[in-house]
Coordinates of C-alpha atoms (C1' of nucleotides) in Angstrom, one line a residue:
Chain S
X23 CA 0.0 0.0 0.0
X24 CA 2.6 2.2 1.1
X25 CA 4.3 1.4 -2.7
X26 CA 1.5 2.0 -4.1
X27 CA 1.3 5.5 -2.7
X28 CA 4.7 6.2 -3.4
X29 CA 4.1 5.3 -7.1
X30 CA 1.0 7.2 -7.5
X31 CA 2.6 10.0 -6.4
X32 CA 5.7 9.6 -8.7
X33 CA 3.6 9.1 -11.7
X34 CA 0.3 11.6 -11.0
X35 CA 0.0 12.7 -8.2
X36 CA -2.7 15.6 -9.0
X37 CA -5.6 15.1 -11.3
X38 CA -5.8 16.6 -14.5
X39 CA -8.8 17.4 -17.0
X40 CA -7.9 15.4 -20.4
X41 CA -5.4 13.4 -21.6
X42 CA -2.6 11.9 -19.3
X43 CA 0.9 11.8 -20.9
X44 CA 1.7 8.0 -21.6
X45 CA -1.8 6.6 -21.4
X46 CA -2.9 7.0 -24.9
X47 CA -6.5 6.0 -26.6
X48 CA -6.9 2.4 -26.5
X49 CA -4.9 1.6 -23.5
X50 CA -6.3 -1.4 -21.9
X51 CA -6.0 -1.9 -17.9
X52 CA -6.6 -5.3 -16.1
X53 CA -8.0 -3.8 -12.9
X54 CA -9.7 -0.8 -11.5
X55 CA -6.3 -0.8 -9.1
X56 CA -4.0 -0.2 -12.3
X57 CA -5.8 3.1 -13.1
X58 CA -6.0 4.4 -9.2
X59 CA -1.9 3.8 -9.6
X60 CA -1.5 5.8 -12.3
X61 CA -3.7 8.3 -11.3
X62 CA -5.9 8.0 -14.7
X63 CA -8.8 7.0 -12.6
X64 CA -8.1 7.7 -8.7
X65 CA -11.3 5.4 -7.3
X66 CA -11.3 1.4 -7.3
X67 CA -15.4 1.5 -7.1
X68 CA -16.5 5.1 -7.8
X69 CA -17.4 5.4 -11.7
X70 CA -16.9 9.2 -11.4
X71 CA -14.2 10.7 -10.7
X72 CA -13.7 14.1 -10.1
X73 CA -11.6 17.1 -8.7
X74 CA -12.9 18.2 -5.5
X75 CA -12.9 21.5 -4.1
X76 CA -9.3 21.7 -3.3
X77 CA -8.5 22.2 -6.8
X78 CA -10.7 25.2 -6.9
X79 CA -7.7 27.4 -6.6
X80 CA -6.0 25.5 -9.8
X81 CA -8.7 26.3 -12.1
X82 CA -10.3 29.6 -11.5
X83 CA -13.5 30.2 -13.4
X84 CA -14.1 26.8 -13.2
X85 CA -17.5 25.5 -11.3
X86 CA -16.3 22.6 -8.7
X87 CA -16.3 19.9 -8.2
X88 CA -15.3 18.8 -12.1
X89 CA -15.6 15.6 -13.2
X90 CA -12.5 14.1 -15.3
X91 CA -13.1 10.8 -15.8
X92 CA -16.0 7.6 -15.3
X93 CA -16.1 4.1 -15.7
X94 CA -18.8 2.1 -18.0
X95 CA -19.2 -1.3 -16.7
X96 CA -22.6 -2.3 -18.1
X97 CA -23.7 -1.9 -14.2
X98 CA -26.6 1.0 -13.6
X99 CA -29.7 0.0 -15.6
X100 CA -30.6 3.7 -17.0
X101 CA -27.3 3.9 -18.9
X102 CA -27.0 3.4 -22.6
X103 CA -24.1 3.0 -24.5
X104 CA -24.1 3.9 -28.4
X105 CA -20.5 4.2 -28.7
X106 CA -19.7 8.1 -29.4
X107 CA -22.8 8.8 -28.1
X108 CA -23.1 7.9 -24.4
X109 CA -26.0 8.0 -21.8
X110 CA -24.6 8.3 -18.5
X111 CA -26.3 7.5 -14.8
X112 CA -25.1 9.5 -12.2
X113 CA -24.0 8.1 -9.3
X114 CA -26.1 7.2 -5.7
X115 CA -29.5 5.4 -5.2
X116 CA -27.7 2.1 -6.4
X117 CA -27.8 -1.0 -5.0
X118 CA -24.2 -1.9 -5.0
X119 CA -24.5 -5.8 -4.1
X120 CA -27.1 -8.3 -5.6
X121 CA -29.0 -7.5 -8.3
X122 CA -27.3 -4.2 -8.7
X123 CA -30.6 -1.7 -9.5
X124 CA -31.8 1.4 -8.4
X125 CA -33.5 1.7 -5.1
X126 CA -33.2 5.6 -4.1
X127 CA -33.5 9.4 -5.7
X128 CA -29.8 10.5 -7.0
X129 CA -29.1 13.6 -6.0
X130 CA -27.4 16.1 -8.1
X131 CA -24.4 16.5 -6.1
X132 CA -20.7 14.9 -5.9
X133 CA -19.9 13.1 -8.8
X134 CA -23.4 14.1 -10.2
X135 CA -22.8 18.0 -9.7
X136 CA -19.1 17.3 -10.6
X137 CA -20.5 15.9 -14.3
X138 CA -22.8 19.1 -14.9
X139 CA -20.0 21.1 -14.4
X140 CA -18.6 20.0 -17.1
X141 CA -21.0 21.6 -19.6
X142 CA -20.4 24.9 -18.4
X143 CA -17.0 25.1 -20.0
X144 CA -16.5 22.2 -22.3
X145 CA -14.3 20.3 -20.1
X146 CA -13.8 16.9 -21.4
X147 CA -14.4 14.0 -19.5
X148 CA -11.9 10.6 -20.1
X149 CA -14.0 7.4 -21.1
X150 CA -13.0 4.0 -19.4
X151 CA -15.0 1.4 -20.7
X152 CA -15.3 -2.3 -18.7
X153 CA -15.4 -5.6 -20.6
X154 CA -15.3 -8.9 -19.2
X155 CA -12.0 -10.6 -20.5
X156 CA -11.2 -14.6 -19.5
X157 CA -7.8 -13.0 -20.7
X158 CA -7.3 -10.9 -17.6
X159 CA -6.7 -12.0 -13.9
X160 CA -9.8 -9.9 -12.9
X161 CA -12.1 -11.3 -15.4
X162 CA -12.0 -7.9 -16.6
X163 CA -10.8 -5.0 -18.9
X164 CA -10.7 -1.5 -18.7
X165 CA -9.9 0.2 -21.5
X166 CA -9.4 3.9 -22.0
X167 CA -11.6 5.0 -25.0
X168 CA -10.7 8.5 -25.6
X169 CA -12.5 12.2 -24.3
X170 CA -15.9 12.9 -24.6
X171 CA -17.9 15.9 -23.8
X172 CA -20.8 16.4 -21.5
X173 CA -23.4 17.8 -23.4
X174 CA -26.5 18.2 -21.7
X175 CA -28.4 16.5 -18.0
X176 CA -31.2 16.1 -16.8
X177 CA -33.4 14.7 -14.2
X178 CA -35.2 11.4 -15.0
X179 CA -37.2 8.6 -13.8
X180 CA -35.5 5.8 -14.2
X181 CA -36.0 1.8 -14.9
X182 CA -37.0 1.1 -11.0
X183 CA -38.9 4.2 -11.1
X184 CA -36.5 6.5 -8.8
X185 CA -34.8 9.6 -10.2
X186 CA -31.6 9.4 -11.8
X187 CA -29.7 12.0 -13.3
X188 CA -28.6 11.3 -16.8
X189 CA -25.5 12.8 -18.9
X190 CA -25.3 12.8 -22.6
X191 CA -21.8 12.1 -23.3
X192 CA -20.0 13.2 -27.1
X193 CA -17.0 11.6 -28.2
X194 CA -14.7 14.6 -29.2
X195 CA -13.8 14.2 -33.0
X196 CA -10.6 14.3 -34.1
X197 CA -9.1 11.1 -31.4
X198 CA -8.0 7.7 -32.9
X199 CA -10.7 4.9 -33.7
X200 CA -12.3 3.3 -30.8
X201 CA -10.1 1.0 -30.6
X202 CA -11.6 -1.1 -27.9
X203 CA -14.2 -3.1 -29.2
X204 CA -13.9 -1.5 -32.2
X205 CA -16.9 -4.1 -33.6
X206 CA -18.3 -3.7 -37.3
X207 CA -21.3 -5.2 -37.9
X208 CA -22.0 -7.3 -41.3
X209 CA -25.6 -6.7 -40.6
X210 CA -27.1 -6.6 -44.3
X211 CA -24.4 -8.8 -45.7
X212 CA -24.8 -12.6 -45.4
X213 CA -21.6 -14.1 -45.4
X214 CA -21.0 -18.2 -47.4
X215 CA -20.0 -19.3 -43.8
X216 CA -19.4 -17.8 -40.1
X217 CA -15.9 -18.9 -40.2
X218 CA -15.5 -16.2 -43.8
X219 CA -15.6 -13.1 -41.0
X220 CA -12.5 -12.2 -40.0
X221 CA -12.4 -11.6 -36.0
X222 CA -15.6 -12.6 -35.1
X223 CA -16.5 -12.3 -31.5
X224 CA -20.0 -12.9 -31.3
X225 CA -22.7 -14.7 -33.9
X226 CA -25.7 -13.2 -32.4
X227 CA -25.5 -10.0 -30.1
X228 CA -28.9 -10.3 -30.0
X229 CA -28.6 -13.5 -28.2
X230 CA -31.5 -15.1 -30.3
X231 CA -33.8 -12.4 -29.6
X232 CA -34.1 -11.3 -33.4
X233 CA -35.5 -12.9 -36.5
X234 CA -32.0 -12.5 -38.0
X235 CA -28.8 -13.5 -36.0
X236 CA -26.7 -9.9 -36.1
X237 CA -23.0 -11.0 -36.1
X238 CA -20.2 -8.6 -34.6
X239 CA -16.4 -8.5 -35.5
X240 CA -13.9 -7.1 -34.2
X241 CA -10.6 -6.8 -36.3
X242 CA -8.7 -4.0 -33.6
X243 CA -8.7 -5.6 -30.3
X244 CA -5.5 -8.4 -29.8
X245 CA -7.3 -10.7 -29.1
X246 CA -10.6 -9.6 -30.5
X247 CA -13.3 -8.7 -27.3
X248 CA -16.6 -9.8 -27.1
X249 CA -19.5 -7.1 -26.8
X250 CA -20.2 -8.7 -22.9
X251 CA -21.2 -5.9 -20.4
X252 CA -23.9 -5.1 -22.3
X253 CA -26.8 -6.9 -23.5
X254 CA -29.1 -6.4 -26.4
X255 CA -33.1 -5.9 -26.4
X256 CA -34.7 -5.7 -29.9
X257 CA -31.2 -4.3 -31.0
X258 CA -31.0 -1.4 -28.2
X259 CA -28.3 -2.1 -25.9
X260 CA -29.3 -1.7 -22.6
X261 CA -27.2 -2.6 -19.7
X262 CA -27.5 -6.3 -18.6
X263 CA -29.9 -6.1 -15.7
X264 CA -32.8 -4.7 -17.5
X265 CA -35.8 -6.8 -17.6
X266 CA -38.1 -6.8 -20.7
X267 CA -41.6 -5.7 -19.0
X268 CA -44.5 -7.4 -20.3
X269 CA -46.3 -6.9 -23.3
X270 CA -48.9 -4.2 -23.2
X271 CA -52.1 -5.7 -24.4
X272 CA -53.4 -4.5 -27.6
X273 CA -50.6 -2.3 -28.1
X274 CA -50.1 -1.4 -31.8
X275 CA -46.8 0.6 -31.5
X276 CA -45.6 -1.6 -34.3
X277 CA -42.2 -1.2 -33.1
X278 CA -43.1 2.5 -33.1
X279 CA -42.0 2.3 -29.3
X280 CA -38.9 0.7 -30.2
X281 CA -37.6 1.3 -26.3
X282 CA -37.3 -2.4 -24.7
X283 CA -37.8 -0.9 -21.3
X284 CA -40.7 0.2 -22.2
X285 CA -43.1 -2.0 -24.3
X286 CA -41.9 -5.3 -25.0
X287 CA -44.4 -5.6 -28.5
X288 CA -41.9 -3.3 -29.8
X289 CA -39.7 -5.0 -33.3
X290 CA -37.2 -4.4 -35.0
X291 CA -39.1 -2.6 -38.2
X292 CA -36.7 -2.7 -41.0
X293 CA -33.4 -1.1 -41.1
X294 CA -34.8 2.3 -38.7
X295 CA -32.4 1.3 -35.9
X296 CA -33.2 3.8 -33.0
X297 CA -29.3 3.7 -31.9
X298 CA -26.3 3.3 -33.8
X299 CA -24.9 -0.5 -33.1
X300 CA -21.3 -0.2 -34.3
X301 CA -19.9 -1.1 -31.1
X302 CA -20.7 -3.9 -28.9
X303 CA -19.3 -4.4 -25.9
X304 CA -19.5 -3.2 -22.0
Chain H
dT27 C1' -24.1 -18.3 -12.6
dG28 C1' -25.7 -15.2 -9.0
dT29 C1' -25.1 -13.4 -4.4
dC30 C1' -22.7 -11.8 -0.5
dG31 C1' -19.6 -9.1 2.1
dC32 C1' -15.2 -7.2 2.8
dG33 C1' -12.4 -3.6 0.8
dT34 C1' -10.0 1.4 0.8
dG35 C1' -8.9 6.0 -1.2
dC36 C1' -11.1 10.3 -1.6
dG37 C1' -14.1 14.2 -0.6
dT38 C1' -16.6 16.4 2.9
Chain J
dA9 C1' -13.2 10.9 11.3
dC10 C1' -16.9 9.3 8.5
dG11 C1' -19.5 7.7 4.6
dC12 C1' -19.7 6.7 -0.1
dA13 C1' -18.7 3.9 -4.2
dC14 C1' -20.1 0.9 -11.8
dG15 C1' -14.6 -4.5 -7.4
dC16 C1' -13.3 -8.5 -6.6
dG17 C1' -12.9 -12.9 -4.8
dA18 C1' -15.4 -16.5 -2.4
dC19 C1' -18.8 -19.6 -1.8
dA20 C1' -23.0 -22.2 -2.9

DNA sequence: TGTCGCGTGCGT
DNA sequence: ACGCACGCGACA
């Protein structure tokens, strides 16, 4: 502990909005721990991180606390994950053991004030994405997948019906590819045999729920990663504890109400897909 | 596979 | 000094 003290403060020992030097796009950690040591994300549970009012006096004309950086793990039901476009959940009211839901109001404060903050003055936020991986001793992978920036909140009622704060996220333009899970989809192309895709890492990220299988590959990651934190409901990713609710009875949405959460008579109408699914995983 | 409980740095 | 938090390993 004491080492790992000393090397957090060799290597970073202040927080910084944006990039940090030697930790570039793509960078793939095999434990929440290995980001706290670098100082790249300085919490081993939190998925916000922030500056706190100490650094007030740093960054004058900034609003504090500031976020600079959160963790997508495929954990808070309200999230949704479209790649460069991100819906984030604040942070409280969550059940943090069993079946990982909401089951209080968020409040906009910490992490969740820290997050708003950022829209004032543009500040970039740094995007750490979680993926299972049999590959790594944790089961799991963190990878660093560029800036984005906080474009709007609000206050909303979430899956389990509490309110949750929600944060549209934008990947700045101009960074390398996603490099994690950088998964094209051959959706519209039907390929002579499963084994003609280069890096495939999932035949179905529907899991069966579709008429059609949707294939995913992934030629970037070494080895290719499997979309995994995240699951798929009538080709909207949703995070893997949402429950389809039950049909509503002589609904005729035909698919109209494409959300999952909800109306369950909702389809897949054509090629109108409500979100973007280039990317697969968390 | 799902659940449980310990775990610890950071902000207040 | 206290409480929070998108891990992680253990056990069944």
């Amino acid at each position: 502990m004491y080492k790992m003290l000393e090397t957090r403060s060799v290597l970073n020992p202040k927080k910084r909005v944006g990039d940090i030097p030697g930790i570039k796009v793509g960078h793939q950690f095999y434990s929440r721990a290995e980001m706290v040591v670098v100082g790249f994300h300085s919490h081993w549970l939190n998925g916000i991180d922030y500056m706190g009012m100490a650094y007030k006096a740093d960054y004058k004309d900034y609003q504090f606390p500031l976020a600079v950086a959160i963790v997508l793990s495929g954990m808070y039901e309200d999230d949704l994950d479209n790649a460069d476009e991100i819906v984030y959940t604040g942070q409280g009211g969550h059940n943090l053991t069993g079946d990982k839901r909401q089951i209080k109001d968020q409040k906009l404060e910490r992490g969740n004030l820290a997050l708003k903050h950022c829209i004032d003055r543009d500040v970039p936020v740094r995007v750490i994405r979680g993926h299972e991986c049999a590959n790594s001793y944790t089961g799991k992978i963190y990878t660093y997948d560029g800036l984005y920036k906080v474009v709007k909140y609000w206050a909303d009622k979430g899956i389990s019906g509490f309110t949750v704060y929600k944060y549209r996220l934008r990947r700045v333009p101009g960074q390398p590819m996603l490099t994690t899970n950088q998964v094209q989809f051959v959706y519209g192309r039907v390929p002579q045999s499963v084994s003609e895709l280069r890096g495939m890492v999932c035949e179905d990220i529907t899991g069966g729920q579709e008429n059609y299988p949707i294939p995913a590959t992934n030629l970037v990651d070494e080895p290719p990663v499997p979309p995994s934190g995240y699951k798929y409901i009538n080709s909207i990713q949703v995070a893997k504890n949402v429950k389809l609710p039950k049909a509503v009875a002589g609904c005729n949405c035909k698919g109209s109400c494409i959300d999952p959460r909800t109306c369950a008579c909702a389809k897949l109408n054509g090629s109108d897909f409500p979100y973007v699914e280039r990317d697969g995983g968390r």
